[in-house]
Amino acid sequence: SKNHNDVAISMYNRSMTEKIENNVAMEQKIRTALDEDYLYFVLQPQYDTKTKKLRGFEALVRMKDEQGNHISPNLFIPIAEKTGLITRIDIWVIRNAMLFFKNILAVSDTKATLSVNISVLHLLSANFLDEIKQLLDETGFPPNQLEIEITESVFIFSMSKAIETLTELKKMGLHVSLDDFGTGYSSLSYLSKLPIDMIKIDKCFIDELLPGEAGKKYVAAIISIGHILNFSVISEGVESQEQLDILTSLGSDYIQGYIWGKPMLPSDAAKLLGITEEV
Ligand code: C2E
Ligand code: CA
Ligand code: CA
Ligand code: CA
């Protein structure tokens, strides 16, 4: 009936309006966090599966609002991407994580890597390579200990520009890792052309590694493809011994997940590296 439709339409409008209002409020929170220093970062360790040795850390951004409440990246990263604020967040994280790691390197000869997430929009922006060069100059950070994590969507957006930019990064000595692998558009023909060093198997595949065989074949296939193309393979979101055992037998080179290390404050990461001084 007409009545029914009216109700449906007004509910639709209301939820649309609420969504837009929420987005505007979130955008404001992000701006405030950037301006007032309510951002910080945590570091999650990555380990060599066989030797169990530390490979390095992934830097992950964290945000608080004015009341000091934590806001999940899953809530603010999408808004930051829509509004372009992600570029400022990425740069904030890279600079601060590099500065922290540089202090570590002053007191340690660790070869641990630092991985940072770069959003599609940011990687494809005109200034990106200059920004990275400038940060390397400013911090004196060793390029071969810096790794850039990108997602497959960057290649859907602009394959040639993405390949060009990543090739430059590789020339500078950085590592490149393909994040959330398997969730986006992947074709074998383009995968072999990409100037990357490593693929990160998305957590959604690792979640399926339960007792029994069902989920195992996909992960086995991804690891095989990665190795055929000469990429290293890291599995993320590993939580259980069962998953770890399967990934070990399938030959996942590296492991990142709660089973061996949750994202931690930089001071705890320093301790994990055996550093006893204040950094
Ligand atoms: P991501 O890059 O795929 O990061 C991995 C996410 O999985 C992180 O969530 C991490 O805390 C979580 N994780 C790792 N191991 C486990 C596990 O064993 N179990 C469970 N349940 N979760 C695990 P987080 O920190 O909430 O970040 C979410 C997403 O936000 C990231 O996904 C990334 O896409 C984005 N993000 C975070 N920091 C940045 C940043 O500085 N720049 C950009 N552009 N994106 C970022
Ligand atoms: Ca990542
Ligand atoms: Ca990921
Ligand atoms: Ca993810």
PDB file of C-alpha atoms and ligand atoms in Angstrom, residues 44 58-62 73-74 77 86 89-90 93 117-119 149 179-180 203 236-239 256-258 263, ligand 1:
ATOM      1  CA  GLN A  44      52.785  -6.205  15.470  1.00  0.00           C
ATOM      2  CA  GLU A  58      53.949  -3.959  10.954  1.00  0.00           C
ATOM      3  CA  ALA A  59      52.996  -0.467  12.103  1.00  0.00           C
ATOM      4  CA  LEU A  60      49.244  -0.057  12.682  1.00  0.00           C
ATOM      5  CA  VAL A  61      47.614   3.272  13.421  1.00  0.00           C
ATOM      6  CA  ARG A  62      45.443   3.857  16.492  1.00  0.00           C
ATOM      7  CA  PRO A  73      40.628   1.489  12.366  1.00  0.00           C
ATOM      8  CA  ASN A  74      37.823  -0.417  10.657  1.00  0.00           C
ATOM      9  CA  ILE A  77      40.124   4.178   7.885  1.00  0.00           C
ATOM     10  CA  ILE A  86      44.334   8.851   4.795  1.00  0.00           C
ATOM     11  CA  ILE A  89      47.475   9.471   8.496  1.00  0.00           C
ATOM     12  CA  ASP A  90      49.840   7.311   6.433  1.00  0.00           C
ATOM     13  CA  VAL A  93      52.491   6.725  10.882  1.00  0.00           C
ATOM     14  CA  ASN A 117      50.417   0.444   5.117  1.00  0.00           C
ATOM     15  CA  ILE A 118      49.963   2.798   2.182  1.00  0.00           C
ATOM     16  CA  SER A 119      46.488   3.387   0.829  1.00  0.00           C
ATOM     17  CA  GLU A 149      52.195  -2.808   2.173  1.00  0.00           C
ATOM     18  CA  ASP A 179      48.353  -7.101   1.507  1.00  0.00           C
ATOM     19  CA  ASP A 180      44.974  -8.850   1.918  1.00  0.00           C
ATOM     20  CA  LYS A 203      43.044 -13.501   7.521  1.00  0.00           C
ATOM     21  CA  GLU A 236      48.212 -12.975   8.818  1.00  0.00           C
ATOM     22  CA  GLY A 237      45.672 -13.421  11.565  1.00  0.00           C
ATOM     23  CA  VAL A 238      47.108 -16.715  12.809  1.00  0.00           C
ATOM     24  CA  GLU A 239      45.504 -17.435  16.168  1.00  0.00           C
ATOM     25  CA  GLN A 256      51.811 -12.716  11.793  1.00  0.00           C
ATOM     26  CA  GLY A 257      49.056 -13.192  14.330  1.00  0.00           C
ATOM     27  CA  TYR A 258      47.918 -13.235  17.915  1.00  0.00           C
ATOM     28  CA  PRO A 263      50.049  -5.359  18.126  1.00  0.00           C
TER      29      PRO A 263
HETATM   30  P1  C2E B   1      45.611  -4.926   7.773  1.00  0.00           P
HETATM   31  O1  C2E B   1      46.667  -4.096   7.125  1.00  0.00           O
HETATM   32  O2  C2E B   1      45.164  -6.152   7.061  1.00  0.00           O
HETATM   33  O3  C2E B   1      46.165  -5.244   9.223  1.00  0.00           O
HETATM   34  C1  C2E B   1      45.954  -6.453   9.887  1.00  0.00           C
HETATM   35  C2  C2E B   1      44.839  -6.331  10.887  1.00  0.00           C
HETATM   36  O4  C2E B   1      44.614  -7.606  11.474  1.00  0.00           O
HETATM   37  C3  C2E B   1      45.161  -5.398  12.044  1.00  0.00           C
HETATM   38  O5  C2E B   1      43.928  -4.818  12.447  1.00  0.00           O
HETATM   39  C4  C2E B   1      45.669  -6.361  13.112  1.00  0.00           C
HETATM   40  O6  C2E B   1      45.561  -5.836  14.415  1.00  0.00           O
HETATM   41  C5  C2E B   1      44.748  -7.526  12.884  1.00  0.00           C
HETATM   42  N1  C2E B   1      45.296  -8.800  13.328  1.00  0.00           N
HETATM   43  C6  C2E B   1      46.571  -9.253  13.205  1.00  0.00           C
HETATM   44  N2  C2E B   1      46.696 -10.500  13.703  1.00  0.00           N
HETATM   45  C7  C2E B   1      45.459 -10.856  14.148  1.00  0.00           C
HETATM   46  C8  C2E B   1      44.927 -12.056  14.765  1.00  0.00           C
HETATM   47  O7  C2E B   1      45.619 -13.048  15.010  1.00  0.00           O
HETATM   48  N3  C2E B   1      43.596 -12.056  15.064  1.00  0.00           N
HETATM   49  C9  C2E B   1      42.792 -10.981  14.807  1.00  0.00           C
HETATM   50  N4  C2E B   1      41.508 -11.078  15.132  1.00  0.00           N
HETATM   51  N5  C2E B   1      43.252  -9.851  14.216  1.00  0.00           N
HETATM   52  C10 C2E B   1      44.566  -9.791  13.899  1.00  0.00           C
HETATM   53  P2  C2E B   1      43.800  -3.273  12.755  1.00  0.00           P
HETATM   54  O8  C2E B   1      45.019  -2.788  13.473  1.00  0.00           O
HETATM   55  O9  C2E B   1      42.468  -3.078  13.394  1.00  0.00           O
HETATM   56  O10 C2E B   1      43.814  -2.603  11.334  1.00  0.00           O
HETATM   57  C11 C2E B   1      42.746  -2.783  10.437  1.00  0.00           C
HETATM   58  C12 C2E B   1      43.088  -2.250   9.081  1.00  0.00           C
HETATM   59  O11 C2E B   1      43.225  -0.829   9.089  1.00  0.00           O
HETATM   60  C13 C2E B   1      44.429  -2.753   8.547  1.00  0.00           C
HETATM   61  O12 C2E B   1      44.282  -4.051   8.031  1.00  0.00           O
HETATM   62  C14 C2E B   1      44.718  -1.725   7.485  1.00  0.00           C
HETATM   63  O13 C2E B   1      44.016  -2.011   6.301  1.00  0.00           O
HETATM   64  C15 C2E B   1      44.167  -0.467   8.100  1.00  0.00           C
HETATM   65  N6  C2E B   1      45.277   0.317   8.686  1.00  0.00           N
HETATM   66  C16 C2E B   1      45.825   0.253   9.924  1.00  0.00           C
HETATM   67  N7  C2E B   1      46.825   1.161  10.062  1.00  0.00           N
HETATM   68  C17 C2E B   1      46.909   1.820   8.882  1.00  0.00           C
HETATM   69  C18 C2E B   1      47.744   2.900   8.372  1.00  0.00           C
HETATM   70  O14 C2E B   1      48.653   3.433   9.039  1.00  0.00           O
HETATM   71  N8  C2E B   1      47.521   3.304   7.078  1.00  0.00           N
HETATM   72  C19 C2E B   1      46.542   2.718   6.295  1.00  0.00           C
HETATM   73  N9  C2E B   1      46.385   3.165   5.032  1.00  0.00           N
HETATM   74  N10 C2E B   1      45.752   1.727   6.729  1.00  0.00           N
HETATM   75  C20 C2E B   1      45.931   1.282   8.011  1.00  0.00           C
END
